[in-house]
Amino acid sequence: MTRYLVRRIALIVPTAFAASIVVFLVMRALPGDVALAILADTPHTVEIREALRDELGLNDPLVTQYLRWMASMMSGRFGGASLETGEPVGTIVGRQLSVTALLAAYTVAVSLLVAVPLGVAAAMRRGTVFDRAVQGFAAGSLAVPTVFASLLLVWVLLRLFRWSPPIIYSSPGEDLLEHAEIMIWPALLLAAAYLPHLLRVTRARLIDVLQSDYADAARARGLSELGVVVRHALPNATVALITVAGLQFGTLMSGALVVETVFGLPGLGRGIVHAALARDYPVVQSAAVVLVVLVLCANLLVDLAYAVVDPRVHYERRAS
Amino acid sequence: MSNAAGRTANGMLVEAQQLRVHFYPRSGLFRRGVVKAVDGISLGIAANEIVAVVGESGSGKTTLGRALVRLVPITEGTVIFAGTDVGSLEGEDLKAYRRRAQVVFQDPYASNSPFMTIGDQLLEPLVVHGIGDQSSRREAVRRALELVRLTPAADLVDTYPHTMSGGQRQRVCIARALMLEPEFIVADEPVSMIDASSRAEILSLLRELQERRGMTILYITHDIASARHFSDRTLVMYLGTAVEAGPSATVIGEPLHPYTQGLIAAVPEPDPANRHSLRSVIPGEPPNATAVPSGCPFHTRCPKVIPGTCESVRPVLKEARPGHAVACHLYE
Amino acid sequence: MRIAAALFLAVVALSALTASLIAPFDPLEQEVGRRLAPPSATHLFGTDGFGRDVFSRTLHGARVSLAVALAAVAAAGVIGSSLGLASGYAGGAFDLVVQRVVDVLLGFPFLVMALIVVVALSPAPLAVAAAIALALTPLVTRVARAAALSVANEEYLTVVRSTGAGASRIVLRHLLPASAPPLVAYLATCLGTAIGAEATLSFLGLGVPPPYPSWGRMLQEGSRAYFDAAPWVTLMPGAVLCLTVVCLVVVGDAMGDPRRGRAGPIRH
Amino acid sequence: MAFLEATDLLLEYETPRGALRAVDHVSFAIEEPGETLGIIGESGSGKTSMVSLVTRVLPRNAGKVGGRIVYGGRDLTALSAEQYRRTVRWSEIAVVFQGAMNSFNPVLRIGPQVGERLLLDGMPRAKAAAEVERLFELVGLTADVARAYPHELSGGMKQRAAIASALSLNPSLVILDEPTSALDVSVQAQIMNLLKRLKWERRLSYLFITHDIALAADLADSIAVVHAGELREFGPADAVLTSPRDPYTERLLASIPRIHGEQRPGFLAGAPPDPMDRPAGCRFRPRCPRAFEPCATRPPELVEVGERHLARCWLYADETRRRQAREGATS
């Protein structure tokens, strides 16, 4: 187990590096001129553009640029300072990361609390009106783009409660109630996009298990239907549930970009959008890598949970 | 179709010599041991002969059959078919060999494409090899279906396999194997997925076709009783090696190897007296193919093991009686 | 349900094609006297802050949104399917390399990938399409590979191989027909994703630049300036967008419905 | 009073094409405790559906259900589902399933699954573990198997564990649903020996379901042959196996390749009829080598052809007529 853990963590490093290369290549090698893009909205001369290129180090070979950026990432400076405010990128990302991490945690928690009981209930009553309603809810909630859902929610809140999102964010340490008030709607919106995946997989796996030979064997041994669910189906569904929870973590992060922007949450998502609009390259580049690493860490957690839950994944034993 | 000149020196149509097929299962990036599925088998099959290969799961019998028709790569050794070395065939030469050697697979449910009609599936070999024109091909399909007694043929060509029973599907598979008029057919457990009651029907159909067409058949099975009635000679395999070989009547009638004896004792017979006594059985289960025991591979389960010899020395297949060979230290 | 969804999609596609013929007003024509008029018989979806007819803009917006999404899905479909099918069928070192690259790309949240591409390229419809295509490609590759693998492991392909059929016949006659249905179904869903992504990027200000009235751009304009006073400017195109995506998902699901099984066409 | 008596069993499935009658008025019995009944049939004959009626684990699409099952003097069909679960299931009638390979949950250890019913009935964990160990010894497994996961066991070991589980509450009837069909021949013989030993030592009764009539000879004291949802022949194993009366049983026996003796296996052509479209008259007629005039039109009835020996065939119409005459005389 320990060896597996070490190996998995070690595997994240090359993947993260590969991701950083992708980010770097996309940002630098695509046929767009960074300096031109930054200055796009302001009148400028060729000299000014050249000076900017020199300042940004854009005239150095790509490899040098990449290594310089990486060195800065590794040293914790996260690629220097923001072009817009001059603030170190590390500080910006650090500040925003906690907001997004909390938002993600709330979303996952809400999703599990809703999706698992609902999925189990639907599977146990499969084919009924209730089941079809649950499936319809999942399909609908999966299909509605988060942008539209967010706007619709804001409009409803505005109309019904004259409520609009607080302008200033409070951390849970500062004011828990206000924090909850700020986070609840974004978290619910994200959960609406995230939980259908969990709901569907819970229902599907549970139906599989309930129809399996070993479920029949358990029934024949005298287990009640609820007993079969609790003792046999849930442990099996957990494996699939964890997998999907990890696979869809990227979806959650995409959604975070939208809801953080709509609700004005100072997280990584709004941060990267804001930086992108301001053509703040160092911030975009570093924030993108941080977001990818977040997803990789989520996947790592999934792999570990997997190894704990599913005995068929006995990595060490098979290796010997 | 086969001619005497095309045969190997000792008159065999197909001859495998010291054939080895090893697999290296991968798990991620790492190799995990080696599976010696076929480990040094020599086997000759004369024209118009039916040879049975008998063994339990993991014995390598299926791999042996697939190696003979080049569906798996050969690790070591040679396969000679009518004088040519099959192991080195490539491209057009391999395609030409496929025309002469065909396979009937074990699982009739999986070996038909669910997306093609029966007619299209039977046509496919002809299309691949560019044989005949449209009308002659259609005629060939009709004849093949009638040959395997799937009638009325005209009604069946446009149906999809999912409408058929296992026995019918297996007859489609046999018809397809016959489309190219091969000289040699590997029948890989052709009846193990079919109800016990329908097995004899399929086997006697194969036998009848073999006699009429002058074909050579390698019959792979775990059912030693069917080998006795269906084949001329029998080879018994255990963990990738041959343990006994000879005329089916003698190998099964007077088995020498303790494993063969155990297999025969395990065959159920509908004798009501059986319920009053225990059967003599081979203890344990076949070891994993990645961990073949040292010495005689069967020594871990053998009731007649000779201490000191069987664990360390691997017995070779030798003639113990005329035409009847066995790989066992008891007969040395 | 499926038929209604397909019908709606057909109507949307048709009106996008004929927008300039059927739109009652010029989508760019401003008329100060009619600013922020609520929906009425003349202005079905009302008017926006410049007095432009929202219905006409929605019709024309469909053009941009659908064109961008179609281009993105076409590119991702071609590249992703060929890569995925090839790596699933060929296996070996090629498969290993493709898989690793796909793994890395899948680590990127969809919008983050699209966002960095848009930032790197100058903002234009084609850049948005490219961005969405790049974000979709690893997903399509993975689905195509899975489809190819599930077919490639079928016993009947061994049977076909044993008759002497070459790789091209196996891929063209067996692998493609068998893996096409799930892939096409997935691509329909992808089209929904792409429309949503275009809207999101435009909404965030990173998508199709003015004056093109794409759906996402209309969401942004409406929600920034006068969401409270004139919600129809935002919600009307938003509803059309949302319905289109939902219908695409419904149609995609129906195409990939496991209940239809893989038993092949059934004869009557 | 017989030990187990099933009368007029009936089971229909609801399918998109309409009601499918899988079990059509089948009756059978086990006379004495300790005796074994073999039920033999091809796939699609309805033999597994008969088991599901006895065990009351019906598929979801089960429709009309009928018949009476009396076990040890109790009418099981009169029990509520809950009463059946508490007083009969596993404690009186246990099952070893066809898919023994799949009858264990892959993510749970073997021990707790074998002892699941003991734990469920409130036995302390340590005591249940000891009990499982004892059961394992009985079926030839070592104690450490309890800690293994299903994928770590061979097919034979899993089947032994399934048998151990069936014995955990000491039932008097065990239903064996194709218990060896997925095993290699040598392992199959081991399992058959184990079952035989348990039968002798514990005076167990089996209801042994198989498509292999030769295998049935290893355990069965009496034999029921089913075809197309109907009972074809029913009688003592000695009679049915040595002098079968129904042509279907005859062909079944002849199709088995014998290891001893020169006789080549014979044919049993075709497959059981489509259950939605069964022929009028005798359901075996299209496959029967001995069919004659009455077979095409009127369905034959079960008639007594010997001591406790029934067959469903027009060849024994004389017996039918005699019986009808007898009944006519007495009424």
mmCIF file with all atom_site columns, C-alpha atoms in Angstrom, chain B residues 182-241:
data_model
loop_
_atom_site.group_PDB
_atom_site.id
_atom_site.type_symbol
_atom_site.label_atom_id
_atom_site.label_alt_id
_atom_site.label_comp_id
_atom_site.label_asym_id
_atom_site.label_entity_id
_atom_site.label_seq_id
_atom_site.pdbx_PDB_ins_code
_atom_site.Cartn_x
_atom_site.Cartn_y
_atom_site.Cartn_z
_atom_site.occupancy
_atom_site.B_iso_or_equiv
_atom_site.pdbx_formal_charge
_atom_site.auth_seq_id
_atom_site.auth_comp_id
_atom_site.auth_asym_id
_atom_site.auth_atom_id
_atom_site.pdbx_PDB_model_num
ATOM 1  C CA . PRO B 1 182 ? -9.923  -25.694 -46.907 1.00 0.00 ? 182 PRO B CA 1
ATOM 2  C CA . GLU B 1 183 ? -7.800  -28.815 -46.582 1.00 0.00 ? 183 GLU B CA 1
ATOM 3  C CA . PHE B 1 184 ? -7.332  -28.379 -42.860 1.00 0.00 ? 184 PHE B CA 1
ATOM 4  C CA . ILE B 1 185 ? -9.789  -27.296 -40.173 1.00 0.00 ? 185 ILE B CA 1
ATOM 5  C CA . VAL B 1 186 ? -9.010  -26.512 -36.559 1.00 0.00 ? 186 VAL B CA 1
ATOM 6  C CA . ALA B 1 187 ? -12.211 -27.137 -34.600 1.00 0.00 ? 187 ALA B CA 1
ATOM 7  C CA . ASP B 1 188 ? -11.639 -25.423 -31.261 1.00 0.00 ? 188 ASP B CA 1
ATOM 8  C CA . GLU B 1 189 ? -14.114 -26.879 -28.741 1.00 0.00 ? 189 GLU B CA 1
ATOM 9  C CA . PRO B 1 190 ? -16.858 -26.616 -31.345 1.00 0.00 ? 190 PRO B CA 1
ATOM 10 C CA . VAL B 1 191 ? -19.520 -28.122 -29.082 1.00 0.00 ? 191 VAL B CA 1
ATOM 11 C CA . SER B 1 192 ? -18.615 -27.086 -25.546 1.00 0.00 ? 192 SER B CA 1
ATOM 12 C CA . MET B 1 193 ? -21.046 -24.150 -25.497 1.00 0.00 ? 193 MET B CA 1
ATOM 13 C CA . ILE B 1 194 ? -23.889 -26.230 -26.876 1.00 0.00 ? 194 ILE B CA 1
ATOM 14 C CA . ASP B 1 195 ? -26.365 -28.318 -24.911 1.00 0.00 ? 195 ASP B CA 1
ATOM 15 C CA . ALA B 1 196 ? -25.089 -31.811 -24.225 1.00 0.00 ? 196 ALA B CA 1
ATOM 16 C CA . SER B 1 197 ? -27.978 -33.215 -26.239 1.00 0.00 ? 197 SER B CA 1
ATOM 17 C CA . SER B 1 198 ? -27.002 -31.361 -29.458 1.00 0.00 ? 198 SER B CA 1
ATOM 18 C CA . ARG B 1 199 ? -23.274 -32.097 -29.344 1.00 0.00 ? 199 ARG B CA 1
ATOM 19 C CA . ALA B 1 200 ? -23.381 -35.426 -31.087 1.00 0.00 ? 200 ALA B CA 1
ATOM 20 C CA . GLU B 1 201 ? -25.296 -33.875 -33.953 1.00 0.00 ? 201 GLU B CA 1
ATOM 21 C CA . ILE B 1 202 ? -22.669 -31.211 -34.656 1.00 0.00 ? 202 ILE B CA 1
ATOM 22 C CA . LEU B 1 203 ? -19.786 -33.670 -34.322 1.00 0.00 ? 203 LEU B CA 1
ATOM 23 C CA . SER B 1 204 ? -21.294 -36.211 -36.655 1.00 0.00 ? 204 SER B CA 1
ATOM 24 C CA . LEU B 1 205 ? -21.950 -33.416 -39.134 1.00 0.00 ? 205 LEU B CA 1
ATOM 25 C CA . LEU B 1 206 ? -18.264 -32.507 -38.997 1.00 0.00 ? 206 LEU B CA 1
ATOM 26 C CA . ARG B 1 207 ? -17.248 -36.131 -39.396 1.00 0.00 ? 207 ARG B CA 1
ATOM 27 C CA . GLU B 1 208 ? -19.515 -36.580 -42.386 1.00 0.00 ? 208 GLU B CA 1
ATOM 28 C CA . LEU B 1 209 ? -18.149 -33.436 -44.048 1.00 0.00 ? 209 LEU B CA 1
ATOM 29 C CA . GLN B 1 210 ? -14.611 -34.599 -43.367 1.00 0.00 ? 210 GLN B CA 1
ATOM 30 C CA . GLU B 1 211 ? -15.278 -37.901 -45.060 1.00 0.00 ? 211 GLU B CA 1
ATOM 31 C CA . ARG B 1 212 ? -17.029 -36.370 -48.052 1.00 0.00 ? 212 ARG B CA 1
ATOM 32 C CA . ARG B 1 213 ? -14.560 -33.533 -48.620 1.00 0.00 ? 213 ARG B CA 1
ATOM 33 C CA . GLY B 1 214 ? -11.379 -35.375 -47.668 1.00 0.00 ? 214 GLY B CA 1
ATOM 34 C CA . MET B 1 215 ? -10.460 -32.829 -45.030 1.00 0.00 ? 215 MET B CA 1
ATOM 35 C CA . THR B 1 216 ? -8.024  -32.980 -42.148 1.00 0.00 ? 216 THR B CA 1
ATOM 36 C CA . ILE B 1 217 ? -9.317  -31.891 -38.735 1.00 0.00 ? 217 ILE B CA 1
ATOM 37 C CA . LEU B 1 218 ? -7.672  -30.943 -35.475 1.00 0.00 ? 218 LEU B CA 1
ATOM 38 C CA . TYR B 1 219 ? -10.391 -31.385 -32.859 1.00 0.00 ? 219 TYR B CA 1
ATOM 39 C CA . ILE B 1 220 ? -9.719  -29.512 -29.632 1.00 0.00 ? 220 ILE B CA 1
ATOM 40 C CA . THR B 1 221 ? -11.802 -30.561 -26.635 1.00 0.00 ? 221 THR B CA 1
ATOM 41 C CA . HIS B 1 222 ? -11.922 -31.044 -22.881 1.00 0.00 ? 222 HIS B CA 1
ATOM 42 C CA . ASP B 1 223 ? -14.314 -33.944 -23.331 1.00 0.00 ? 223 ASP B CA 1
ATOM 43 C CA . ILE B 1 224 ? -12.190 -37.056 -23.674 1.00 0.00 ? 224 ILE B CA 1
ATOM 44 C CA . ALA B 1 225 ? -15.228 -39.268 -24.256 1.00 0.00 ? 225 ALA B CA 1
ATOM 45 C CA . SER B 1 226 ? -16.140 -37.391 -27.430 1.00 0.00 ? 226 SER B CA 1
ATOM 46 C CA . ALA B 1 227 ? -12.519 -37.658 -28.627 1.00 0.00 ? 227 ALA B CA 1
ATOM 47 C CA . ARG B 1 228 ? -12.800 -41.408 -28.428 1.00 0.00 ? 228 ARG B CA 1
ATOM 48 C CA . HIS B 1 229 ? -15.654 -41.568 -30.896 1.00 0.00 ? 229 HIS B CA 1
ATOM 49 C CA . PHE B 1 230 ? -14.793 -38.635 -33.121 1.00 0.00 ? 230 PHE B CA 1
ATOM 50 C CA . SER B 1 231 ? -11.022 -38.799 -33.697 1.00 0.00 ? 231 SER B CA 1
ATOM 51 C CA . ASP B 1 232 ? -8.467  -41.194 -35.134 1.00 0.00 ? 232 ASP B CA 1
ATOM 52 C CA . ARG B 1 233 ? -5.633  -40.161 -32.869 1.00 0.00 ? 233 ARG B CA 1
ATOM 53 C CA . THR B 1 234 ? -5.528  -38.298 -29.570 1.00 0.00 ? 234 THR B CA 1
ATOM 54 C CA . LEU B 1 235 ? -2.973  -36.033 -27.926 1.00 0.00 ? 235 LEU B CA 1
ATOM 55 C CA . VAL B 1 236 ? -3.444  -35.292 -24.222 1.00 0.00 ? 236 VAL B CA 1
ATOM 56 C CA . MET B 1 237 ? -2.054  -31.955 -23.015 1.00 0.00 ? 237 MET B CA 1
ATOM 57 C CA . TYR B 1 238 ? -1.275  -30.699 -19.532 1.00 0.00 ? 238 TYR B CA 1
ATOM 58 C CA . LEU B 1 239 ? 0.116   -27.211 -18.817 1.00 0.00 ? 239 LEU B CA 1
ATOM 59 C CA . GLY B 1 240 ? 1.493   -26.655 -22.296 1.00 0.00 ? 240 GLY B CA 1
ATOM 60 C CA . THR B 1 241 ? 3.121   -30.061 -22.739 1.00 0.00 ? 241 THR B CA 1
#
